[in-house]
Structures are given as C-alpha cells and as structure tokens.
XYZ file of C-alpha atoms in Angstrom:
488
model
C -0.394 -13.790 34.653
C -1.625 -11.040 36.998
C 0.563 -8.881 35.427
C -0.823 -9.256 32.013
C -4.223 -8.789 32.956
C -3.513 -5.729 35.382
C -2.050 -4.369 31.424
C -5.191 -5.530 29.339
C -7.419 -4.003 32.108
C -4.848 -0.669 31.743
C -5.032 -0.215 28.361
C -9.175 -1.181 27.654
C -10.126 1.857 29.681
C -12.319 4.336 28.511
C -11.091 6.100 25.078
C -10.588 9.442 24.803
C -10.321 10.670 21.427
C -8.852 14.370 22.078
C -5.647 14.519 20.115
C -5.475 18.457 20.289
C -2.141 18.436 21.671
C -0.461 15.056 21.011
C -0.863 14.869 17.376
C 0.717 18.355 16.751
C 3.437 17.619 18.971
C 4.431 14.698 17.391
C 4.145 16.237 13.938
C 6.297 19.333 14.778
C 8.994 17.468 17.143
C 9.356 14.270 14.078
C 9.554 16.736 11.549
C 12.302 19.424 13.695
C 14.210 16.116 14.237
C 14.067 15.236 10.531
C 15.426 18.703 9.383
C 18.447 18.226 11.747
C 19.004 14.084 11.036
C 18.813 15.682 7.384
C 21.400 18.503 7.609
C 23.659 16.002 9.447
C 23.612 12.758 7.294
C 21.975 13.825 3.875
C 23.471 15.159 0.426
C 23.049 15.270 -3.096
C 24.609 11.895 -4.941
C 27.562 13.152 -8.355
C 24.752 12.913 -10.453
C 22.318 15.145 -8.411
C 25.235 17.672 -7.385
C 26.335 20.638 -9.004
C 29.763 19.462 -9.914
C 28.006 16.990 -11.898
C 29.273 19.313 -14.757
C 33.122 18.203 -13.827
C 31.962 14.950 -13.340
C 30.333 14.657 -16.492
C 33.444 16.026 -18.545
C 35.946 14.175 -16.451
C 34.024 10.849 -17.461
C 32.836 11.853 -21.216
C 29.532 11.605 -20.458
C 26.513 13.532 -22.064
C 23.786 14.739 -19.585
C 21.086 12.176 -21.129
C 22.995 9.537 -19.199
C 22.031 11.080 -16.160
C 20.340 8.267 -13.929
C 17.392 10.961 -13.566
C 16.474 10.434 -17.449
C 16.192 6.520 -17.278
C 14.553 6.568 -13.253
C 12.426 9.407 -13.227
C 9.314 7.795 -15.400
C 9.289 4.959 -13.051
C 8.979 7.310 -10.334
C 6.094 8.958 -11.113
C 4.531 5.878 -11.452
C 5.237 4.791 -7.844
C 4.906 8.368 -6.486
C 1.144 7.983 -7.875
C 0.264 4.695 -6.745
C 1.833 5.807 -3.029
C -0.459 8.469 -2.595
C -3.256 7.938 -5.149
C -3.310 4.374 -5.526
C -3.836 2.961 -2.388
C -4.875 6.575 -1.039
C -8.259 5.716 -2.805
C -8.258 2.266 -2.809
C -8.841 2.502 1.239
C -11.967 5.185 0.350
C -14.456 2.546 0.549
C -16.067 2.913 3.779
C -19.309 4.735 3.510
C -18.008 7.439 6.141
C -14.148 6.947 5.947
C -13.152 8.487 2.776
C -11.526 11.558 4.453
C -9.451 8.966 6.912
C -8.718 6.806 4.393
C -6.708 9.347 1.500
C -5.791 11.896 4.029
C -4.091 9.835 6.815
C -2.619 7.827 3.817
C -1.450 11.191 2.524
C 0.446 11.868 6.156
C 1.959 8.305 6.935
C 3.554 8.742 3.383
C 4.742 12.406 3.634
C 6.311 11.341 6.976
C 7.761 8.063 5.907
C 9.305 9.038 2.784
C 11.186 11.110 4.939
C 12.136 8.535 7.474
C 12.586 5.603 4.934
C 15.445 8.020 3.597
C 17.733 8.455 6.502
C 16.804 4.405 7.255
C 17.882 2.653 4.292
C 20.632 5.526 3.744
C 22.405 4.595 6.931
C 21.987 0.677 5.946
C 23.207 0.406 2.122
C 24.426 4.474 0.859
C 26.331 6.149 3.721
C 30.244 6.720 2.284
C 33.367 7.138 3.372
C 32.468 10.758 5.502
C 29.392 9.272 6.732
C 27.071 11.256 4.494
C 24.018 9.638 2.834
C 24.368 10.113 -0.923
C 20.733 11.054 -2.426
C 19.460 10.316 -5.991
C 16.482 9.362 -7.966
C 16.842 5.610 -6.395
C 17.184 6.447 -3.417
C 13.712 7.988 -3.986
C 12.104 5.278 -5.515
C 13.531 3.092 -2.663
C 11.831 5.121 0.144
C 8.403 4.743 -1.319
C 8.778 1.139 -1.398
C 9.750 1.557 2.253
C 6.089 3.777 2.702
C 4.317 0.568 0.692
C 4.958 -1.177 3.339
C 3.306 0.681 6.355
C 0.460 1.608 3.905
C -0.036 -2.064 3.535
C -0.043 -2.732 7.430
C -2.440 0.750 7.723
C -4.999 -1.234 5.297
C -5.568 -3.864 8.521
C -6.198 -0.993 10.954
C -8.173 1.112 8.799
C -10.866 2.918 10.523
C -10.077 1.803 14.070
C -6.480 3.369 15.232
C -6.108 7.498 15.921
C -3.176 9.530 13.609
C -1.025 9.288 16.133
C -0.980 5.748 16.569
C -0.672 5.981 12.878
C 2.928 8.178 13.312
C 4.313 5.424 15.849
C 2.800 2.540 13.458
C 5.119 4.106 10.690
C 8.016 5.289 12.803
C 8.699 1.227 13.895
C 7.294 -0.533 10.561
C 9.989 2.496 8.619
C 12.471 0.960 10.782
C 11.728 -2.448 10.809
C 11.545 -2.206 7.094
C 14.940 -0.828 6.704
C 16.646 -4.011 8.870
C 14.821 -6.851 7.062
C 15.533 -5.111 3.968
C 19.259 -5.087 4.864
C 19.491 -8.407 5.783
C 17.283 -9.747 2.865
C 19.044 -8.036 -0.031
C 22.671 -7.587 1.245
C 23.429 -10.483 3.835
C 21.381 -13.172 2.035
C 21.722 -12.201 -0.887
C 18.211 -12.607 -2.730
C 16.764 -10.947 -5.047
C 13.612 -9.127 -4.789
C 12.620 -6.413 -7.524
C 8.824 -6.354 -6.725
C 8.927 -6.345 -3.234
C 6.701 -9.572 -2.601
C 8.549 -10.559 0.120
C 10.077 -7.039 1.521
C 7.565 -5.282 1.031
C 4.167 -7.070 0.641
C 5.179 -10.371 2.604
C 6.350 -8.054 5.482
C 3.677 -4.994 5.363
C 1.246 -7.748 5.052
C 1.732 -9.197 8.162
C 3.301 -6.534 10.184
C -0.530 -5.285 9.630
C -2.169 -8.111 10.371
C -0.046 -8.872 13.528
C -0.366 -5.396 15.103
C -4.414 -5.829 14.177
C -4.104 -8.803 16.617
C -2.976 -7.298 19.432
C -5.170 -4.049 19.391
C -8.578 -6.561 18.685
C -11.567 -4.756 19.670
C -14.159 -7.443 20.991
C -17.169 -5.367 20.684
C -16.794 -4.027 17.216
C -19.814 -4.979 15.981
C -21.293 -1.987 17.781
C -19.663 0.173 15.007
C -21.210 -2.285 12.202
C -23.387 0.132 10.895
C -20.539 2.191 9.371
C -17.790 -0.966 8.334
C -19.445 -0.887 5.056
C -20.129 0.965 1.605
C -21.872 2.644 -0.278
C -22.359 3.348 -4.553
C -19.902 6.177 -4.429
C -17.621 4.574 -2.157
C -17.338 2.231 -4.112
C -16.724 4.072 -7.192
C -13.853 6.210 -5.680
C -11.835 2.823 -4.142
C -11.989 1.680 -7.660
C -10.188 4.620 -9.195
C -7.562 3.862 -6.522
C -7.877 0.169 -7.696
C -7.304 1.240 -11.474
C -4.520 3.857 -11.183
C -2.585 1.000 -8.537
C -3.364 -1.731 -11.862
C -1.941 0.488 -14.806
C 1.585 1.302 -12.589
C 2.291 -1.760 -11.255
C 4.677 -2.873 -14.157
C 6.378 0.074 -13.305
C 6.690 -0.561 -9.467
C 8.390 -3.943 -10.101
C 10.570 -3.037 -12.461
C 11.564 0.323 -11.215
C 14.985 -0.103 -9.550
C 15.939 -3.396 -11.798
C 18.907 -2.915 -13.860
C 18.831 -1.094 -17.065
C 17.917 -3.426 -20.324
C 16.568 -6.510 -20.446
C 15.813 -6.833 -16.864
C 13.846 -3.540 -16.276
C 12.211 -4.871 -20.023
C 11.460 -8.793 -18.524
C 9.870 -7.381 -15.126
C 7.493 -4.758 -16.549
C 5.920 -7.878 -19.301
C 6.158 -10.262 -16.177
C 3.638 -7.920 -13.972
C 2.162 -6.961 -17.202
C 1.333 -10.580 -18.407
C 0.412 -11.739 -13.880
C -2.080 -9.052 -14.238
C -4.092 -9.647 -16.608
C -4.569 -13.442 -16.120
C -5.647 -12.444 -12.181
C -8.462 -10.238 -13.653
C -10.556 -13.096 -15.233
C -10.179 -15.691 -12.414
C -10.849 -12.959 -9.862
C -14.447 -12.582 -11.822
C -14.693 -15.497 -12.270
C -14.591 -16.628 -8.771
C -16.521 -13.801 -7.788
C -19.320 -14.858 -9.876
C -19.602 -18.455 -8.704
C -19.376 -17.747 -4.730
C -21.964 -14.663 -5.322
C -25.527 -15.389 -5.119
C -27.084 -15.422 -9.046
C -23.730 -15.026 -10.101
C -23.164 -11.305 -9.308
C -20.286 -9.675 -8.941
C -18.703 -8.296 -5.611
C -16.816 -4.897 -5.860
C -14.913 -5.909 -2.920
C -13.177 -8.787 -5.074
C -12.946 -6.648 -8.612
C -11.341 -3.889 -6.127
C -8.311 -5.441 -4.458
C -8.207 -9.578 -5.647
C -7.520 -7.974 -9.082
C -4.040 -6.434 -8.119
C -2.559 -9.589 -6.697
C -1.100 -11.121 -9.598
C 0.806 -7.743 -9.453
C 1.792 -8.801 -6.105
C 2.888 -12.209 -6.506
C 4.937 -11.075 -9.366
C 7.302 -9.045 -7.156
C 10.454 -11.724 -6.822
C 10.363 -13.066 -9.998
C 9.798 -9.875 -12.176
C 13.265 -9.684 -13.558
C 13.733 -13.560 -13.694
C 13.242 -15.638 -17.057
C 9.037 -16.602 -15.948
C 8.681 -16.925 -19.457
C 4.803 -15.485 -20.551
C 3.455 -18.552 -19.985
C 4.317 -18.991 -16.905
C 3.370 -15.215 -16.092
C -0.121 -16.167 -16.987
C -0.148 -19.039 -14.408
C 0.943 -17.064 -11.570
C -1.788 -14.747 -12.265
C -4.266 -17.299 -12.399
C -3.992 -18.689 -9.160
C -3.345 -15.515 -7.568
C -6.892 -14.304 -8.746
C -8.408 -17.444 -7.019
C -6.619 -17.638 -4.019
C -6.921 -14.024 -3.331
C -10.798 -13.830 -4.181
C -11.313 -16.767 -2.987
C -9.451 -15.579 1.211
C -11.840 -12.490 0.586
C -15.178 -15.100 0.794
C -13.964 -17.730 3.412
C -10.274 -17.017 5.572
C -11.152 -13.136 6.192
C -14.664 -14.257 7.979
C -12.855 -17.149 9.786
C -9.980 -14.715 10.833
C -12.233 -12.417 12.479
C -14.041 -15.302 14.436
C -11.380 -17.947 14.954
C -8.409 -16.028 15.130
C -8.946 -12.214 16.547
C -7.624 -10.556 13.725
C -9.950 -7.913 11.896
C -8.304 -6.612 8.744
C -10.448 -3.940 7.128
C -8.987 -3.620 3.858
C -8.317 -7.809 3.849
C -4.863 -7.077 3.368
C -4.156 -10.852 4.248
C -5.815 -11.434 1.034
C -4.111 -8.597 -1.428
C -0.849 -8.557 -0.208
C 0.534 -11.445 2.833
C -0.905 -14.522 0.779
C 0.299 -13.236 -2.636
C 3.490 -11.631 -1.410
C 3.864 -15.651 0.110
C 2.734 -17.062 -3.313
C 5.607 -14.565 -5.159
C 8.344 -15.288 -2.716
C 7.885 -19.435 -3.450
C 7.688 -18.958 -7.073
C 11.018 -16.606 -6.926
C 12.731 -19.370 -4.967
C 11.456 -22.126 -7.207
C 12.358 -19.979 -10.542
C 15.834 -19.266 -9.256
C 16.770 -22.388 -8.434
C 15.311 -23.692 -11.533
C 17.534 -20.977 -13.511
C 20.083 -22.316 -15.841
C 22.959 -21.150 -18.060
C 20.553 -22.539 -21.269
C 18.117 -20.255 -20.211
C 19.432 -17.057 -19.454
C 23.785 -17.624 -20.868
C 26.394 -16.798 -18.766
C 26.214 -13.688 -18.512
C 22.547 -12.783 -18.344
C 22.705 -15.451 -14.985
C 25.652 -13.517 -13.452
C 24.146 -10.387 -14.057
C 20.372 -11.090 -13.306
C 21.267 -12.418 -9.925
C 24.485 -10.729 -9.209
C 26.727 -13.157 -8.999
C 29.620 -11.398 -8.584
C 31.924 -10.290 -5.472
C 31.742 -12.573 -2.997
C 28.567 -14.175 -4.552
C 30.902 -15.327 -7.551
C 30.827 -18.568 -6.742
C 27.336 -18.987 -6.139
C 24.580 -21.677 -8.354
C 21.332 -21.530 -9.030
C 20.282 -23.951 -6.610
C 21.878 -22.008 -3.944
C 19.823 -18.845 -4.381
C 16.987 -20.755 -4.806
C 17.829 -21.341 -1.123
C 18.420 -17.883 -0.439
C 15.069 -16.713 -1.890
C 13.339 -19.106 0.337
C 15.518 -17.419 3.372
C 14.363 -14.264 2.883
C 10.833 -14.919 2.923
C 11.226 -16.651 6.181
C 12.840 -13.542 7.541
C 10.007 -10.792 5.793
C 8.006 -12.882 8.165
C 9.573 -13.418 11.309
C 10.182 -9.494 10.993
C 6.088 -9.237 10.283
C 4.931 -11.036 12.430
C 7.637 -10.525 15.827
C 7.962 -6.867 15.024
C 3.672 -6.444 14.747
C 3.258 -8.067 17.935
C 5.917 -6.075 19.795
C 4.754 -2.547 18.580
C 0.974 -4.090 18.591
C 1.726 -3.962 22.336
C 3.056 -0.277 22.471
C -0.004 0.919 20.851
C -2.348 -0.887 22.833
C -1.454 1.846 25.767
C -4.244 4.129 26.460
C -2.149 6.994 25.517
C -2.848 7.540 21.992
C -6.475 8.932 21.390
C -7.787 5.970 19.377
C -11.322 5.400 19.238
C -13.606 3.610 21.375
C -15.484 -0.035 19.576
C -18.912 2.030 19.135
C -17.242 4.873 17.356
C -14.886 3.235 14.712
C -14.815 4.022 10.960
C -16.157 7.488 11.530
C -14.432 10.499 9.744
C -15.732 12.818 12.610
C -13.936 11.526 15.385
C -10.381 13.231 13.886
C -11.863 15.333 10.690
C -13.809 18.325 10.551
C -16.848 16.920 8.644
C -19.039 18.979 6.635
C -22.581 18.891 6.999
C -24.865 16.686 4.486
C -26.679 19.817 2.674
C -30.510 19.322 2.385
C -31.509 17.295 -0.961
C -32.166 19.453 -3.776
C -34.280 18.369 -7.008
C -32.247 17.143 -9.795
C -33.019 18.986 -13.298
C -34.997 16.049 -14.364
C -37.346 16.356 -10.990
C -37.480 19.797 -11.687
C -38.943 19.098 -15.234
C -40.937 16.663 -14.299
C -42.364 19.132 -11.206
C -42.595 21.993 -13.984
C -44.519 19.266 -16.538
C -47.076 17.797 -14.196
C -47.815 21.514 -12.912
C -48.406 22.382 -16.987
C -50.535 19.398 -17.087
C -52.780 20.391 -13.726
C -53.212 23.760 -15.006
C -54.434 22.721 -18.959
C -56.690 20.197 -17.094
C -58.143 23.122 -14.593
C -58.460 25.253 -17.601
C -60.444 23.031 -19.941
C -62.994 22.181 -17.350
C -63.383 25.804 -16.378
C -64.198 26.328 -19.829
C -66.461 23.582 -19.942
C -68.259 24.223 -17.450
C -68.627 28.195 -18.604
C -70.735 26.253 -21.969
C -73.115 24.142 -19.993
C-alpha cells in the first residue's frame, strides 16, 4: 500500500511540458530503428516484385489480375478515413484542432510503419524469414493504426506526443497478438474489425484514460468544448469516415460475393443508425433540438457494429436492425453512461469513444457470433459456408454452431487484451517523464503547437456597405439642412 501511494505521489508532481528534446529523440531513434527492422525483415510480395513479369508468364496470367487492381480502391478509402476521417472528426474542441489532425497525422505515419513489421512477423514471414509486402498487407496496417486512433479519441487533449509515440508503440503491439490469436488460433472471423479493432481500441482507450484520471480537470473546462466552426470541421471528418466505411469492412474480404455482401451490409447498418441517432437526439434535447455531438460520431456506429458480420448472410433486413439499435444505444451512452463514467467511474473519454466504438464493436461481435452460429447450408450452400468461414485445413471439420462459439471467444479476448493491456501501459505513462500537461492547461493547442495569433477583427463587405451607406445617408441629411437653412 505504501508503495502505491509513494508512485501516485511520484508521478502527480508538477508537469512540465518541455518536450524540446524527448520528442525529437524518440522520433529520430523509432524511425532509424524502423529503416534497419525494414532492411532486415521487409520485401516486396511476387506480385509487387519485379520478376512479377516471370511470374506472370510462368502462371498465364495477364497483369489486370494483379491483386493491386482489385485492392487498391479499397485502399484509398481506408487511407482517407485513417488520416482524414477521424483526423477531423477529433477537430472539435474549440482550441484543439491543430492537436487533434496533426498528432492523428503522426501516430498514423508512425504506426503504419510499426503495424507492418508486427503483423508481418505474426501471419507473412516465409521460409527465409522475410516479410512479404503487398497491397494487403497495407490495408492490414491501417486497420492496425484504427485501433490506437480509437484509444487516442479517450485521451484527446490531455496526454503530450510523446506519450502519444509509447501509446502507439504498445497498442501496435498489442494489436498484432490479439489479432493473431483471434483470427489464426481461434479461428473467427472478423472482416470489419468490431471486435479487433473497435472492441479492442475501444477499450484499450478507455482503460489507459483510467489510469492517467486527472481529478481536477474541471479547471481546464473552459476549453473541453466547441465552437460553430469546430463543429463544422469534425463533421467533414464525420462525413468522409460515413461514405468509406463500406469500403473499410469489406476491404480485405475475399473477392466476389463476400467483398459484394459486406459493402451492402455496412451500407444498409448505416443508414438505419442515421434516423434513430436523430431521432434520439431530438427527444433527450431540450425543444427537440439537435446535438452535433450525437449527428457527429452516434451516426457511424451502425458502421461499427457491422464489422463481424459484414461478409456473413445478415440479410438487408436484418442490416437495418443492427443499425437501428446501434443509433440508440450509441446516442443514447453519449446523454447518460459518458456523464456517469466521468463521475462514478474515473474514466474521462473526450471523444466518447465508449459510445462510437467499445459498445458497438460489443454489439457487432454478439451479432457475428449469433449469425454464425445461426448459419446454415440452406442459407449460404455448401460451398458459400466453407468458403465464407474458411472451413478448410484443419477447420474442415468445423459447424456452424462451433464458430458461433469461436466468434464469442474472440470478443472475450479483444477485451481482456483492452482492458489488461490499457491498464498496464496506463501505468507506464502515468510516470512524470513524458511532458504531458498539467489539469489547468489541457485541450490547449499552445502547450505543443506554435499557435498563430487571432488577427484583429476586420469589417465584413456587408459592414463595410452598411458603414459606406449610413455615412451617404449622414452627409445627404447634413446637406439638405444646410441648404435649408441658407433659404430661411
């Protein structure tokens, strides 16, 4: 017991937010040690190579076949919503904006990188122990980024960029291993992420928000807030992250029917999650206004929940359901469990991530279990079961009913890894060695950025008319009673 409070006392000593030296070095030493883990481990895939051309001819195919031609569209998508999706989304603080896009920029650019080597050393590393890079492999390591972007949504405002590095460096990692075990020793399936990534990232977030609670951050109130244009720019983030999300769960499914099914799934959860979410909105909100904060990020969760069960047989229908509860219970966490988290529980998530992503990446990883298990041969045929779930290999054998089970396994361990691994490097960035600001000085661009100063407010054209009009007006009136007074 003494021990733990001689650490609390340790690390809630004053902040000092100089990170002249420690965030460079970390930058240049992570990224020296990536060039060398990359001229050691990584190389081009047969299709990325440049004896693709022998390749090609040896196997009679034409260069359209090239995975690049079917992946690359889907990429784009997710490379956008990575960096300008939820770059914006997390603009909405009135005096955040440049924290918010520009340390989402960096935890990506650095991530992408790790996420690479990661997963490459857990599912692509061959026979010479070289990682094999492609398109998917790409696509893979931004889902990998989603995930500490997800957990960065919690902390927004209150952790320095180089608690931000060693926030990604352990949630890359973790990611990788839960991943692993998820996909390739349990066995489930999970297109969308809602487990891996938003299940995990969700509460990875919310756990490491936990330990680094700041008791007196009211005293920073005045600035955890928006404004008009804040709000405007978190909804373009809102709005690109909407129209790609058919493409993130469906971007590494198999070619066909299931990359086909998965993008009308998300498509179909979407939509439905738009009308509750106003809907809600409207009835919690005094006179029946809406609140941007719901129409921002309670709008996206049907998108979410749909992760699991994108390339399953949900049938439209049933699309439209998830949706529809997704758009209440996220909107409806945003008005009562974010308030009562804050008070009750310690944990202060800025974006409400627990509301966007944890609960709905829960919600998808029940309804993949309960649509797996539910899967029959009258459904999908023999061979669209086999195939859609990958019964094949060792798996052979395996029923519906029995990955059912699986699904639900690997949403138990997306949150064991969460919630154990948040805790543990919650602790490691609780030390008072990482330049994160003090509880009177969060959500404040100018405690990293170099802020430009608010110019003095000039007249708009129509004040300037207005000025020019009245002054017009003055002057006729001075000159008609000059002239009347020049009769009398």
């Amino acid at each position: 017991m003494g021990a733990c409070q001689s650490f609390r006392e340790m690390c809630d000593r004053e902040k000092n937010t100089n990170v002249h030296l420690s965030l460079p070095a970390v930058c240049i030493v992570w990224q020296t040690a990536m060039i060398i883990l990359f001229g050691v481990f990584m190389r081009y895939d047969h299709e990325s190579d440049a004896h693709w051309v022998e390749h090609r001819k040896h196997s009679n195919l034409t260069d359209i076949e090239n995975d690049f031609y079917f992946r690359y569209p889907s990429f784009q998508d997710v490379h956008v919503m990575i960096f300008v999706g939820f770059g914006f989304l997390m603009t909405f603080l009135k005096r955040y904006s440049f924290g918010g896009v520009g340390f989402n920029f960096l935890i990506a650019a650095f991530g992408l990188q790790w996420a690479l080597l990661m997963q490459g050393w857990f599912h692509w590393l061959d026979a010479d122990g070289k990682i094999r890079i492609g398109i998917e492999n790409l696509i893979n390591a931004d889902f990998c980024v989603a995930g500490c972007l997800i957990a960065y949504g919690a902390l927004l405002g209150k952790v320095s960029p180089v608690q931000l590095m060693v926030l990604t460096l352990f949630g890359i990692t973790l990611f990788a291993v839960e991943e692993f075990i998820i996909i390739s020793v349990i066995h489930a399936r999970d297109a969308g992420g809602s487990m891996v990534i938003h299940t995990f990232g969700g509460y990875y977030g919310l756990s490491v928000s936990w330990m680094l609670y700041r008791p007196n951050l009211h005293q920073s109130s005045r600035l955890q807030g928006s404004v008009y244009h804040s709000d405007v720019f978190a909804m373009i983030g809102t709005l690109f992250l909407w129209m790609f999300w058919p493409s993130f769960n469906s971007a590494i499914c198999d070619h066909g029917d299931g990359q086909h099914r998965a993008a009308i799934n998300t498509y179909l959860c979407l939509a439905s999650t738009v009308l509750t979410t106003v809907a809600i909105s409207s009835l919690f909100q005094k006179h029946g206004k809406l609140d941007m904060v719901h129409i921002q990020n309670s709008t996206l969760a049907g998108g979410v929940a749909a992760g699991t069960a994108a390339e399953f047989m949900l049938m439209p229908y049933g699309c439209l359901i998830v949706g529809f509860c997704c758009g209440i219970i996220s909107t409806l966490g945003y008005i009562f469990l974010t308030p009562f988290m804050e008070k009750h529980l310690k944990i202060q998530d800025t974006c409400g991530i627990h509301n966007l992503h944890a609960m709905p990446g829960v919600v998808g990883g029940i309804v993949g279990a309960i649509t797996a298990a539910s899967a029959s041969i009258e459904v999908y045929g023999h061979e669209g079961l086999v195939n859609t779930f990958d019964f094949k290999d060792k798996f052979k054998d395996m029923v519906p009913t029995t990955q059912g089970g699986h699904q639900a396994a690997g949403l138990c361990v997306a949150l064991c890894f969460g919630i154990g691994g948040g805790i543990i490097v919650g602790a490691i960035l609780r030390l008072p060695i990482w330049g994160d600001p003090a509880d009177d000085n969060c959500f404040d661009d100018e405690t990293y950025w170099e802020v430009p100063e608010e110019e003095e407010s000039i007249p708009t054209i129509l004040q300037y008319n207005n000025h020019v009009q009245n002054k017009d007006i003055a002057e006729s009136n001075f000159t008609m009673e000059s002239e009347s007074r020049a009769r009398s």
